[in-house]
Amino acid sequence: MNTTKHSRFTPSLPSVLFLMLMIFFGMMPKTLLSPLLLRISNDLGISFDRASLFFLSSSAGFISGLLISGFLTRFFTHKWIIVTAIFSTSLAAVFLSMVHSELSFHLLMFAGSLALGLYPGSGITTVTSVTPEVHHGKAIAIHEIGPNLTFILAPIISAAFAPIIGWRGILLMVGTGGVAATFLLAILGRFGNEHGEAPNFKNLAELAKNRSFWVISVLFTVGVAASMGVFSVLPTYMMVEQGLPEQFVNNLVGISRITGIAMLLIAGAFTDRFGFRPVITVILLVTGSATILIGLGHGKLLIAGVFLQPLFVGAFFPVTINELTKVTVPERRSLAVALAFPISNLVGGGATPPLMAAAGSRGMFTEAFVALGIITMASVALLPLMSRKSESGN
């Protein structure tokens, strides 16, 4: 791989865009759960806070997939792991559209998320392998447009189509699209033909001694909590607590994510230029402040928080993932991702949404948002623990 300053990014762009499409279809079923949760809970005859436990099943499955992905990369190439992950996730969404029981919904959320958990290690490793190192920040930022697009489109699709085809029709439509996309990747994809390293005592011990790896893992937990924790309950909070209509809320939440796409690219370029620490400091402080504003604000202040929070929290992931790829050698990047993601998704993506929902059901939405905002801002104190040599800057 050419890593000089003059290495061109353009030849890598089609492969990065293809991978962006894959993670978009992989993430969309899980992201749709938030704007559709009230409809799903009513259809299944369960309460909202009980339905929010679907997020925990999803996170448990995702973590399971992450933990076994490192072993699979020893036997299968990254390309075929990506194909299997997104195909299986999309197929699970199709089956989800047909279930009528709470238990079946839990099982399919677990299964689909387990398949999705196979993706990050192979996906991120492939993005960095097809891109010159000097452009890793931009490449990962473009890749992360995929999951961020789901945060934009999921509420808008829900607002537009749920009254017409219901939540079942939406999941069927998205799942079918994902299945079709994986066939395109299987036929046209010309990348990801490498294998990864399976976990063993030596490489696990090296990561365990790496302070930067542990700091990034904790920051991931905070970032996922600030992202999924807020997004999962925001529509319900605005409808139930603030008394706003469903279609207005879903459109507002979706539109508020649009500006985050530009921030993704800006953050990636800034990280390549200025390094990890100054960029992530700004992101964490502004994200925490905006999360507090959502909890305390009303009217225009609330709307300001709803727009400001995703603008910065979306930029968190490409910046942090880019730094994660620098704390170990290329052969172990998929392993580093597979180990860093589990706790962050169990706590941030699994436990935080039901905790926020439980707080809301007790009339404590404000306290929950404020507490999450304070934790996000306080995580800046971890940055001095990182090794200076792992931080990037050009």
mmCIF file of C-alpha atoms in Angstrom:
data_model
loop_
_atom_site.group_PDB
_atom_site.id
_atom_site.type_symbol
_atom_site.label_atom_id
_atom_site.label_comp_id
_atom_site.label_asym_id
_atom_site.label_seq_id
_atom_site.Cartn_x
_atom_site.Cartn_y
_atom_site.Cartn_z
ATOM 1 C CA MET A 1 0.000 0.000 0.000
ATOM 2 C CA ASN A 2 1.290 3.427 -0.937
ATOM 3 C CA THR A 3 1.368 5.652 2.107
ATOM 4 C CA THR A 4 3.123 8.737 0.796
ATOM 5 C CA LYS A 5 1.622 12.179 0.910
ATOM 6 C CA HIS A 6 1.012 12.002 -2.858
ATOM 7 C CA SER A 7 -0.986 8.748 -2.767
ATOM 8 C CA ARG A 8 -4.308 9.248 -4.551
ATOM 9 C CA PHE A 9 -7.604 8.595 -2.839
ATOM 10 C CA THR A 10 -9.824 8.546 -5.956
ATOM 11 C CA PRO A 11 -9.054 4.944 -7.060
ATOM 12 C CA SER A 12 -10.142 3.704 -3.620
ATOM 13 C CA LEU A 13 -13.445 5.601 -3.619
ATOM 14 C CA PRO A 14 -15.672 3.035 -5.442
ATOM 15 C CA SER A 15 -14.704 0.286 -2.981
ATOM 16 C CA VAL A 16 -15.296 2.563 0.014
ATOM 17 C CA LEU A 17 -18.707 3.590 -1.365
ATOM 18 C CA PHE A 18 -19.643 -0.063 -1.902
ATOM 19 C CA LEU A 19 -18.804 -0.820 1.728
ATOM 20 C CA MET A 20 -20.758 2.264 2.805
ATOM 21 C CA LEU A 21 -23.806 0.782 1.042
ATOM 22 C CA MET A 22 -23.318 -2.532 2.851
ATOM 23 C CA ILE A 23 -23.228 -1.041 6.338
ATOM 24 C CA PHE A 24 -26.229 1.151 5.444
ATOM 25 C CA PHE A 25 -28.393 -1.905 4.764
ATOM 26 C CA GLY A 26 -26.894 -3.721 7.744
ATOM 27 C CA MET A 27 -27.726 -0.925 10.191
ATOM 28 C CA MET A 28 -31.125 0.132 8.848
ATOM 29 C CA PRO A 29 -33.268 -2.622 10.472
ATOM 30 C CA LYS A 30 -31.807 -1.867 13.912
ATOM 31 C CA THR A 31 -32.140 1.912 13.442
ATOM 32 C CA LEU A 32 -35.770 1.587 12.345
ATOM 33 C CA LEU A 33 -36.588 0.062 15.722
ATOM 34 C CA SER A 34 -36.530 3.483 17.390
ATOM 35 C CA PRO A 35 -39.106 5.405 15.279
ATOM 36 C CA LEU A 36 -41.275 2.286 14.915
ATOM 37 C CA LEU A 37 -41.096 1.164 18.546
ATOM 38 C CA LEU A 38 -44.442 2.619 19.637
ATOM 39 C CA ARG A 39 -46.207 0.954 16.709
ATOM 40 C CA ILE A 40 -44.426 -2.351 17.328
ATOM 41 C CA SER A 41 -45.209 -2.320 21.059
ATOM 42 C CA ASN A 42 -48.888 -1.571 20.376
ATOM 43 C CA ASP A 43 -49.088 -4.315 17.746
ATOM 44 C CA LEU A 44 -47.463 -6.886 20.043
ATOM 45 C CA GLY A 45 -49.553 -5.736 23.017
ATOM 46 C CA ILE A 46 -46.653 -4.756 25.305
ATOM 47 C CA SER A 47 -45.570 -1.524 27.021
ATOM 48 C CA PHE A 48 -42.997 0.844 25.530
ATOM 49 C CA ASP A 49 -40.373 0.288 28.222
ATOM 50 C CA ARG A 50 -40.795 -3.477 27.832
ATOM 51 C CA ALA A 51 -40.423 -3.170 24.057
ATOM 52 C CA SER A 52 -37.229 -1.159 24.590
ATOM 53 C CA LEU A 53 -35.630 -4.417 25.796
ATOM 54 C CA PHE A 54 -35.443 -5.355 22.102
ATOM 55 C CA PHE A 55 -32.387 -3.072 22.038
ATOM 56 C CA LEU A 56 -30.746 -5.290 24.662
ATOM 57 C CA SER A 57 -31.392 -8.427 22.594
ATOM 58 C CA SER A 58 -29.953 -6.629 19.599
ATOM 59 C CA SER A 59 -26.805 -5.640 21.479
ATOM 60 C CA ALA A 60 -26.349 -9.143 22.901
ATOM 61 C CA GLY A 61 -26.500 -10.556 19.389
ATOM 62 C CA PHE A 62 -24.159 -7.901 18.013
ATOM 63 C CA ILE A 63 -21.593 -8.607 20.721
ATOM 64 C CA SER A 64 -21.795 -12.350 20.053
ATOM 65 C CA GLY A 65 -21.108 -11.713 16.380
ATOM 66 C CA LEU A 66 -18.158 -9.477 17.204
ATOM 67 C CA LEU A 67 -16.613 -12.091 19.480
ATOM 68 C CA ILE A 68 -16.767 -14.891 16.914
ATOM 69 C CA SER A 69 -15.815 -12.722 13.925
ATOM 70 C CA GLY A 70 -12.130 -12.839 14.827
ATOM 71 C CA PHE A 71 -12.118 -16.638 14.579
ATOM 72 C CA LEU A 72 -13.990 -16.642 11.258
ATOM 73 C CA THR A 73 -11.493 -14.317 9.546
ATOM 74 C CA ARG A 74 -8.883 -17.039 9.873
ATOM 75 C CA PHE A 75 -10.913 -19.328 7.583
ATOM 76 C CA PHE A 76 -12.869 -16.919 5.368
ATOM 77 C CA THR A 77 -11.853 -13.761 3.515
ATOM 78 C CA HIS A 78 -13.134 -10.383 4.674
ATOM 79 C CA LYS A 79 -15.277 -10.078 1.528
ATOM 80 C CA TRP A 80 -17.270 -13.232 2.220
ATOM 81 C CA ILE A 81 -17.706 -12.379 5.870
ATOM 82 C CA ILE A 82 -19.145 -9.000 4.797
ATOM 83 C CA VAL A 83 -21.490 -10.684 2.298
ATOM 84 C CA THR A 84 -22.665 -13.215 4.895
ATOM 85 C CA ALA A 85 -23.146 -10.546 7.570
ATOM 86 C CA ILE A 86 -25.312 -8.169 5.541
ATOM 87 C CA PHE A 87 -27.264 -10.913 3.746
ATOM 88 C CA SER A 88 -28.171 -12.602 7.043
ATOM 89 C CA THR A 89 -29.048 -9.303 8.746
ATOM 90 C CA SER A 90 -31.330 -8.336 5.854
ATOM 91 C CA LEU A 91 -32.971 -11.769 5.810
ATOM 92 C CA ALA A 92 -33.670 -11.445 9.539
ATOM 93 C CA ALA A 93 -35.430 -8.124 8.829
ATOM 94 C CA VAL A 94 -37.665 -9.885 6.293
ATOM 95 C CA PHE A 95 -38.607 -12.518 8.892
ATOM 96 C CA LEU A 96 -39.138 -9.804 11.538
ATOM 97 C CA SER A 97 -41.886 -8.352 9.367
ATOM 98 C CA MET A 98 -43.826 -11.607 9.822
ATOM 99 C CA VAL A 99 -43.620 -12.200 13.598
ATOM 100 C CA HIS A 100 -46.536 -11.815 16.011
ATOM 101 C CA SER A 101 -44.962 -12.628 19.378
ATOM 102 C CA GLU A 102 -42.591 -10.795 21.693
ATOM 103 C CA LEU A 103 -40.303 -13.831 22.024
ATOM 104 C CA SER A 104 -39.971 -14.249 18.252
ATOM 105 C CA PHE A 105 -39.094 -10.573 17.936
ATOM 106 C CA HIS A 106 -36.362 -10.931 20.577
ATOM 107 C CA LEU A 107 -34.913 -14.025 18.886
ATOM 108 C CA LEU A 108 -34.820 -12.438 15.433
ATOM 109 C CA MET A 109 -33.327 -9.204 16.768
ATOM 110 C CA PHE A 110 -30.607 -11.316 18.388
ATOM 111 C CA ALA A 111 -29.995 -13.370 15.227
ATOM 112 C CA GLY A 112 -29.932 -10.401 12.857
ATOM 113 C CA SER A 113 -27.639 -8.435 15.136
ATOM 114 C CA LEU A 114 -25.330 -11.438 15.577
ATOM 115 C CA ALA A 115 -24.915 -11.478 11.800
ATOM 116 C CA LEU A 116 -24.297 -7.720 11.768
ATOM 117 C CA GLY A 117 -21.626 -8.188 14.440
ATOM 118 C CA LEU A 118 -19.541 -10.109 11.913
ATOM 119 C CA TYR A 119 -19.203 -6.947 9.812
ATOM 120 C CA PRO A 120 -17.162 -4.306 11.733
ATOM 121 C CA GLY A 121 -13.844 -6.146 11.941
ATOM 122 C CA SER A 122 -13.837 -7.118 8.269
ATOM 123 C CA GLY A 123 -15.500 -3.917 7.061
ATOM 124 C CA ILE A 124 -13.146 -1.471 8.781
ATOM 125 C CA THR A 125 -10.091 -3.573 7.911
ATOM 126 C CA THR A 126 -11.126 -3.623 4.248
ATOM 127 C CA VAL A 127 -11.676 0.147 4.177
ATOM 128 C CA THR A 128 -8.145 0.728 5.467
ATOM 129 C CA SER A 129 -6.605 -1.937 3.221
ATOM 130 C CA VAL A 130 -7.962 -0.414 -0.012
ATOM 131 C CA THR A 131 -7.005 3.146 0.980
ATOM 132 C CA PRO A 132 -3.562 4.811 1.297
ATOM 133 C CA GLU A 133 -2.806 5.408 4.977
ATOM 134 C CA VAL A 134 -2.643 9.179 4.576
ATOM 135 C CA HIS A 135 -6.339 9.099 3.542
ATOM 136 C CA HIS A 136 -7.640 6.719 6.223
ATOM 137 C CA GLY A 137 -9.501 9.508 8.034
ATOM 138 C CA LYS A 138 -11.438 10.505 4.921
ATOM 139 C CA ALA A 139 -12.107 6.894 3.920
ATOM 140 C CA ILE A 140 -13.526 5.926 7.301
ATOM 141 C CA ALA A 141 -15.572 9.145 7.378
ATOM 142 C CA ILE A 142 -17.140 8.255 4.020
ATOM 143 C CA HIS A 143 -17.786 4.699 5.199
ATOM 144 C CA GLU A 144 -19.516 6.047 8.320
ATOM 145 C CA ILE A 145 -21.940 7.999 6.126
ATOM 146 C CA GLY A 146 -23.703 4.629 5.728
ATOM 147 C CA PRO A 147 -24.851 4.182 9.343
ATOM 148 C CA ASN A 148 -25.447 7.914 9.691
ATOM 149 C CA LEU A 149 -27.755 7.854 6.671
ATOM 150 C CA THR A 150 -29.863 5.306 8.533
ATOM 151 C CA PHE A 151 -30.360 7.833 11.342
ATOM 152 C CA ILE A 152 -31.577 10.349 8.746
ATOM 153 C CA LEU A 153 -33.768 8.067 6.670
ATOM 154 C CA ALA A 154 -35.232 5.758 9.339
ATOM 155 C CA PRO A 155 -37.462 8.443 10.943
ATOM 156 C CA ILE A 156 -38.386 9.932 7.556
ATOM 157 C CA ILE A 157 -39.250 6.531 6.068
ATOM 158 C CA SER A 158 -41.270 5.735 9.187
ATOM 159 C CA ALA A 159 -43.194 8.998 8.988
ATOM 160 C CA ALA A 160 -43.890 8.571 5.269
ATOM 161 C CA PHE A 161 -44.653 4.858 4.985
ATOM 162 C CA ALA A 162 -45.769 3.572 8.403
ATOM 163 C CA PRO A 163 -49.300 5.033 8.015
ATOM 164 C CA ILE A 164 -49.547 3.285 4.616
ATOM 165 C CA ILE A 165 -47.776 -0.091 4.863
ATOM 166 C CA GLY A 166 -47.172 -0.310 8.619
ATOM 167 C CA TRP A 167 -43.984 -1.293 10.398
ATOM 168 C CA ARG A 168 -44.093 -4.753 8.841
ATOM 169 C CA GLY A 169 -44.077 -3.394 5.308
ATOM 170 C CA ILE A 170 -41.138 -1.115 6.089
ATOM 171 C CA LEU A 171 -38.996 -3.947 7.487
ATOM 172 C CA LEU A 172 -39.888 -6.150 4.513
ATOM 173 C CA MET A 173 -38.910 -3.396 2.065
ATOM 174 C CA VAL A 174 -35.570 -2.661 3.755
ATOM 175 C CA GLY A 175 -34.693 -6.337 4.220
ATOM 176 C CA THR A 176 -35.367 -7.102 0.559
ATOM 177 C CA GLY A 177 -33.148 -4.190 -0.504
ATOM 178 C CA GLY A 178 -30.312 -5.473 1.683
ATOM 179 C CA VAL A 179 -30.531 -8.983 0.219
ATOM 180 C CA ALA A 180 -30.317 -7.536 -3.309
ATOM 181 C CA ALA A 181 -27.316 -5.369 -2.363
ATOM 182 C CA THR A 182 -25.349 -8.352 -1.056
ATOM 183 C CA PHE A 183 -25.807 -10.175 -4.360
ATOM 184 C CA LEU A 184 -24.245 -7.158 -6.090
ATOM 185 C CA LEU A 185 -21.282 -7.249 -3.704
ATOM 186 C CA ALA A 186 -20.795 -10.984 -4.190
ATOM 187 C CA ILE A 187 -20.704 -10.550 -7.973
ATOM 188 C CA LEU A 188 -18.934 -7.187 -8.384
ATOM 189 C CA GLY A 189 -16.743 -6.818 -5.281
ATOM 190 C CA ARG A 190 -13.014 -6.936 -6.066
ATOM 191 C CA PHE A 191 -11.643 -6.294 -2.593
ATOM 192 C CA GLY A 192 -11.446 -7.867 0.857
ATOM 193 C CA ASN A 193 -9.600 -11.001 -0.236
ATOM 194 C CA GLU A 194 -7.376 -11.020 2.864
ATOM 195 C CA HIS A 195 -7.712 -13.038 6.060
ATOM 196 C CA GLY A 196 -7.459 -11.666 9.602
ATOM 197 C CA GLU A 197 -5.738 -13.012 12.697
ATOM 198 C CA ALA A 198 -7.760 -15.154 15.080
ATOM 199 C CA PRO A 199 -7.474 -14.287 18.792
ATOM 200 C CA ASN A 200 -4.580 -15.964 20.599
ATOM 201 C CA PHE A 201 -2.782 -15.328 23.848
ATOM 202 C CA LYS A 202 0.002 -13.283 22.269
ATOM 203 C CA ASN A 203 -2.083 -10.738 20.352
ATOM 204 C CA LEU A 204 -4.685 -10.533 23.130
ATOM 205 C CA ALA A 205 -1.909 -9.818 25.649
ATOM 206 C CA GLU A 206 -0.468 -7.081 23.435
ATOM 207 C CA LEU A 207 -3.836 -5.336 23.186
ATOM 208 C CA ALA A 208 -4.478 -5.792 26.916
ATOM 209 C CA LYS A 209 -1.270 -3.866 27.693
ATOM 210 C CA ASN A 210 -2.152 -1.054 25.286
ATOM 211 C CA ARG A 211 -3.537 1.919 27.279
ATOM 212 C CA SER A 212 -4.677 3.702 24.134
ATOM 213 C CA PHE A 213 -6.770 0.690 23.144
ATOM 214 C CA TRP A 214 -8.585 0.733 26.501
ATOM 215 C CA VAL A 215 -9.189 4.482 26.405
ATOM 216 C CA ILE A 216 -10.673 4.196 22.928
ATOM 217 C CA SER A 217 -12.852 1.279 24.091
ATOM 218 C CA VAL A 218 -14.280 3.399 26.924
ATOM 219 C CA LEU A 219 -14.797 6.351 24.584
ATOM 220 C CA PHE A 220 -16.659 4.024 22.223
ATOM 221 C CA THR A 221 -19.006 3.136 25.071
ATOM 222 C CA VAL A 222 -19.697 6.807 25.735
ATOM 223 C CA GLY A 223 -20.152 7.543 22.028
ATOM 224 C CA VAL A 224 -22.586 4.685 21.446
ATOM 225 C CA ALA A 225 -24.554 5.694 24.554
ATOM 226 C CA ALA A 226 -24.751 9.321 23.406
ATOM 227 C CA SER A 227 -25.811 8.209 19.942
ATOM 228 C CA MET A 228 -28.131 5.210 20.411
ATOM 229 C CA GLY A 229 -29.207 6.157 23.928
ATOM 230 C CA VAL A 230 -30.560 9.498 22.745
ATOM 231 C CA PHE A 231 -31.849 8.368 19.345
ATOM 232 C CA SER A 232 -33.718 5.369 20.770
ATOM 233 C CA VAL A 233 -35.920 7.406 23.114
ATOM 234 C CA LEU A 234 -35.932 10.843 21.462
ATOM 235 C CA PRO A 235 -39.086 10.307 19.353
ATOM 236 C CA THR A 236 -41.009 8.941 22.350
ATOM 237 C CA TYR A 237 -39.677 11.702 24.622
ATOM 238 C CA MET A 238 -40.807 14.413 22.203
ATOM 239 C CA MET A 239 -44.216 12.809 21.642
ATOM 240 C CA VAL A 240 -45.040 11.805 25.218
ATOM 241 C CA GLU A 241 -43.177 14.377 27.309
ATOM 242 C CA GLN A 242 -43.306 17.365 24.944
ATOM 243 C CA GLY A 243 -46.704 16.563 23.382
ATOM 244 C CA LEU A 244 -45.557 16.831 19.754
ATOM 245 C CA PRO A 245 -47.291 14.889 16.918
ATOM 246 C CA GLU A 246 -45.691 11.661 15.606
ATOM 247 C CA GLN A 247 -45.180 12.719 11.978
ATOM 248 C CA PHE A 248 -43.643 16.061 12.978
ATOM 249 C CA VAL A 249 -41.286 14.377 15.454
ATOM 250 C CA ASN A 250 -40.072 11.693 13.037
ATOM 251 C CA ASN A 251 -39.518 14.229 10.263
ATOM 252 C CA LEU A 252 -37.690 16.564 12.668
ATOM 253 C CA VAL A 253 -35.441 13.796 14.013
ATOM 254 C CA GLY A 254 -34.620 12.627 10.487
ATOM 255 C CA ILE A 255 -33.914 16.100 9.115
ATOM 256 C CA SER A 256 -31.744 16.936 12.140
ATOM 257 C CA ARG A 257 -29.334 14.168 11.082
ATOM 258 C CA ILE A 258 -28.690 15.597 7.599
ATOM 259 C CA THR A 259 -26.082 18.175 8.645
ATOM 260 C CA GLY A 260 -24.160 15.404 10.401
ATOM 261 C CA ILE A 261 -23.090 14.016 7.002
ATOM 262 C CA ALA A 262 -21.050 17.152 6.272
ATOM 263 C CA MET A 263 -19.565 17.043 9.774
ATOM 264 C CA LEU A 264 -18.464 13.437 9.179
ATOM 265 C CA LEU A 265 -16.312 14.491 6.240
ATOM 266 C CA ILE A 266 -15.016 17.607 7.987
ATOM 267 C CA ALA A 267 -14.069 15.633 11.102
ATOM 268 C CA GLY A 268 -12.264 13.017 9.019
ATOM 269 C CA ALA A 269 -10.246 15.674 7.201
ATOM 270 C CA PHE A 270 -9.515 17.551 10.451
ATOM 271 C CA THR A 271 -8.270 14.347 12.077
ATOM 272 C CA ASP A 272 -5.894 13.719 9.172
ATOM 273 C CA ARG A 273 -4.645 17.294 9.570
ATOM 274 C CA PHE A 274 -4.632 18.064 13.317
ATOM 275 C CA GLY A 275 -4.675 14.680 15.043
ATOM 276 C CA PHE A 276 -7.077 12.781 17.253
ATOM 277 C CA ARG A 277 -7.003 14.530 20.629
ATOM 278 C CA PRO A 278 -8.042 18.113 19.726
ATOM 279 C CA VAL A 279 -10.796 16.934 17.384
ATOM 280 C CA ILE A 280 -12.318 14.382 19.776
ATOM 281 C CA THR A 281 -12.175 16.883 22.656
ATOM 282 C CA VAL A 282 -14.387 19.341 20.778
ATOM 283 C CA ILE A 283 -16.757 16.562 19.698
ATOM 284 C CA LEU A 284 -17.224 15.200 23.239
ATOM 285 C CA LEU A 285 -17.730 18.604 24.866
ATOM 286 C CA VAL A 286 -20.275 19.812 22.307
ATOM 287 C CA THR A 287 -22.106 16.465 22.216
ATOM 288 C CA GLY A 288 -22.420 16.427 26.009
ATOM 289 C CA SER A 289 -23.645 20.025 26.112
ATOM 290 C CA ALA A 290 -26.250 19.371 23.413
ATOM 291 C CA THR A 291 -27.484 16.235 25.212
ATOM 292 C CA ILE A 292 -28.038 18.294 28.362
ATOM 293 C CA LEU A 293 -29.865 20.916 26.281
ATOM 294 C CA ILE A 294 -32.280 18.254 24.976
ATOM 295 C CA GLY A 295 -33.150 17.325 28.554
ATOM 296 C CA LEU A 296 -33.553 20.869 29.866
ATOM 297 C CA GLY A 297 -34.788 22.740 26.803
ATOM 298 C CA HIS A 298 -38.284 23.485 25.576
ATOM 299 C CA GLY A 299 -39.518 24.929 22.305
ATOM 300 C CA LYS A 300 -36.693 26.494 20.292
ATOM 301 C CA LEU A 301 -34.017 25.420 22.785
ATOM 302 C CA LEU A 302 -35.153 21.798 22.525
ATOM 303 C CA ILE A 303 -35.090 21.942 18.725
ATOM 304 C CA ALA A 304 -31.609 23.507 18.862
ATOM 305 C CA GLY A 305 -30.403 20.581 20.974
ATOM 306 C CA VAL A 306 -32.064 18.066 18.641
ATOM 307 C CA PHE A 307 -30.143 19.546 15.691
ATOM 308 C CA LEU A 308 -26.821 20.176 17.457
ATOM 309 C CA GLN A 309 -26.411 16.803 19.176
ATOM 310 C CA PRO A 310 -26.378 14.541 16.082
ATOM 311 C CA LEU A 311 -24.238 17.073 14.220
ATOM 312 C CA PHE A 312 -21.325 16.257 16.525
ATOM 313 C CA VAL A 313 -22.068 12.763 17.849
ATOM 314 C CA GLY A 314 -22.068 11.411 14.289
ATOM 315 C CA ALA A 315 -18.541 12.741 13.794
ATOM 316 C CA PHE A 316 -17.383 10.808 16.854
ATOM 317 C CA PHE A 317 -17.259 7.411 15.168
ATOM 318 C CA PRO A 318 -15.031 7.985 12.112
ATOM 319 C CA VAL A 319 -12.564 9.922 14.275
ATOM 320 C CA THR A 320 -12.400 7.216 16.950
ATOM 321 C CA ILE A 321 -12.429 4.264 14.547
ATOM 322 C CA ASN A 322 -9.580 5.870 12.607
ATOM 323 C CA GLU A 323 -7.580 6.127 15.835
ATOM 324 C CA LEU A 324 -8.397 2.525 16.737
ATOM 325 C CA THR A 325 -6.799 1.342 13.486
ATOM 326 C CA LYS A 326 -3.551 3.048 14.521
ATOM 327 C CA VAL A 327 -3.039 1.378 17.906
ATOM 328 C CA THR A 328 -2.042 -1.982 16.419
ATOM 329 C CA VAL A 329 -0.490 -3.478 13.297
ATOM 330 C CA PRO A 330 -2.695 -3.863 10.168
ATOM 331 C CA GLU A 331 -3.015 -7.646 10.573
ATOM 332 C CA ARG A 332 -4.690 -7.179 13.964
ATOM 333 C CA ARG A 333 -7.037 -4.322 13.101
ATOM 334 C CA SER A 334 -10.029 -6.625 12.715
ATOM 335 C CA LEU A 335 -9.237 -8.133 16.131
ATOM 336 C CA ALA A 336 -8.917 -4.686 17.745
ATOM 337 C CA VAL A 337 -12.318 -3.696 16.352
ATOM 338 C CA ALA A 338 -13.865 -7.020 17.430
ATOM 339 C CA LEU A 339 -12.616 -6.508 21.000
ATOM 340 C CA ALA A 340 -13.302 -2.763 21.326
ATOM 341 C CA PHE A 341 -16.919 -2.922 20.164
ATOM 342 C CA PRO A 342 -18.519 -5.520 22.516
ATOM 343 C CA ILE A 343 -18.550 -3.611 25.812
ATOM 344 C CA SER A 344 -19.415 -0.353 24.070
ATOM 345 C CA ASN A 345 -22.423 -1.958 22.410
ATOM 346 C CA LEU A 346 -23.553 -3.864 25.494
ATOM 347 C CA VAL A 347 -23.500 -0.748 27.684
ATOM 348 C CA GLY A 348 -24.003 1.995 25.111
ATOM 349 C CA GLY A 349 -26.340 0.319 22.640
ATOM 350 C CA GLY A 350 -27.943 -2.359 24.821
ATOM 351 C CA ALA A 351 -28.290 -1.069 28.371
ATOM 352 C CA THR A 352 -28.599 2.680 27.739
ATOM 353 C CA PRO A 353 -31.844 2.677 25.663
ATOM 354 C CA PRO A 354 -33.882 0.623 28.189
ATOM 355 C CA LEU A 355 -32.378 2.624 31.069
ATOM 356 C CA MET A 356 -33.403 5.859 29.349
ATOM 357 C CA ALA A 357 -36.858 4.400 28.643
ATOM 358 C CA ALA A 358 -37.220 3.237 32.252
ATOM 359 C CA ALA A 359 -36.272 6.718 33.475
ATOM 360 C CA GLY A 360 -38.820 8.226 31.087
ATOM 361 C CA SER A 361 -41.602 5.935 32.288
ATOM 362 C CA ARG A 362 -40.949 7.312 35.792
ATOM 363 C CA GLY A 363 -41.058 10.918 34.622
ATOM 364 C CA MET A 364 -37.255 11.327 34.744
ATOM 365 C CA PHE A 365 -36.393 11.916 31.088
ATOM 366 C CA THR A 366 -34.738 15.242 31.975
ATOM 367 C CA GLU A 367 -32.460 13.692 34.587
ATOM 368 C CA ALA A 368 -31.493 10.894 32.172
ATOM 369 C CA PHE A 369 -30.467 13.294 29.392
ATOM 370 C CA VAL A 370 -28.536 15.525 31.802
ATOM 371 C CA ALA A 371 -26.673 12.573 33.347
ATOM 372 C CA LEU A 372 -25.716 11.225 29.924
ATOM 373 C CA GLY A 373 -24.508 14.663 28.845
ATOM 374 C CA ILE A 374 -22.323 15.054 31.940
ATOM 375 C CA ILE A 375 -20.773 11.599 31.438
ATOM 376 C CA THR A 376 -20.016 12.437 27.806
ATOM 377 C CA MET A 377 -18.252 15.683 28.709
ATOM 378 C CA ALA A 378 -16.357 14.076 31.612
ATOM 379 C CA SER A 379 -14.882 11.404 29.322
ATOM 380 C CA VAL A 380 -12.474 14.043 27.986
ATOM 381 C CA ALA A 381 -10.481 13.425 31.186
ATOM 382 C CA LEU A 382 -9.434 10.014 29.804
ATOM 383 C CA LEU A 383 -7.505 11.451 26.851
ATOM 384 C CA PRO A 384 -4.233 12.197 28.740
ATOM 385 C CA LEU A 385 -3.972 8.465 29.481
ATOM 386 C CA MET A 386 -3.415 7.712 25.793
ATOM 387 C CA SER A 387 0.046 7.126 24.406
ATOM 388 C CA ARG A 388 1.193 10.134 22.389
ATOM 389 C CA LYS A 389 2.749 7.960 19.702
ATOM 390 C CA SER A 390 -0.631 6.439 18.834
ATOM 391 C CA GLU A 391 -2.183 9.791 18.035
ATOM 392 C CA SER A 392 -2.314 10.808 14.429
ATOM 393 C CA GLY A 393 -1.589 14.054 12.794
ATOM 394 C CA ASN A 394 -0.061 15.084 9.596
#
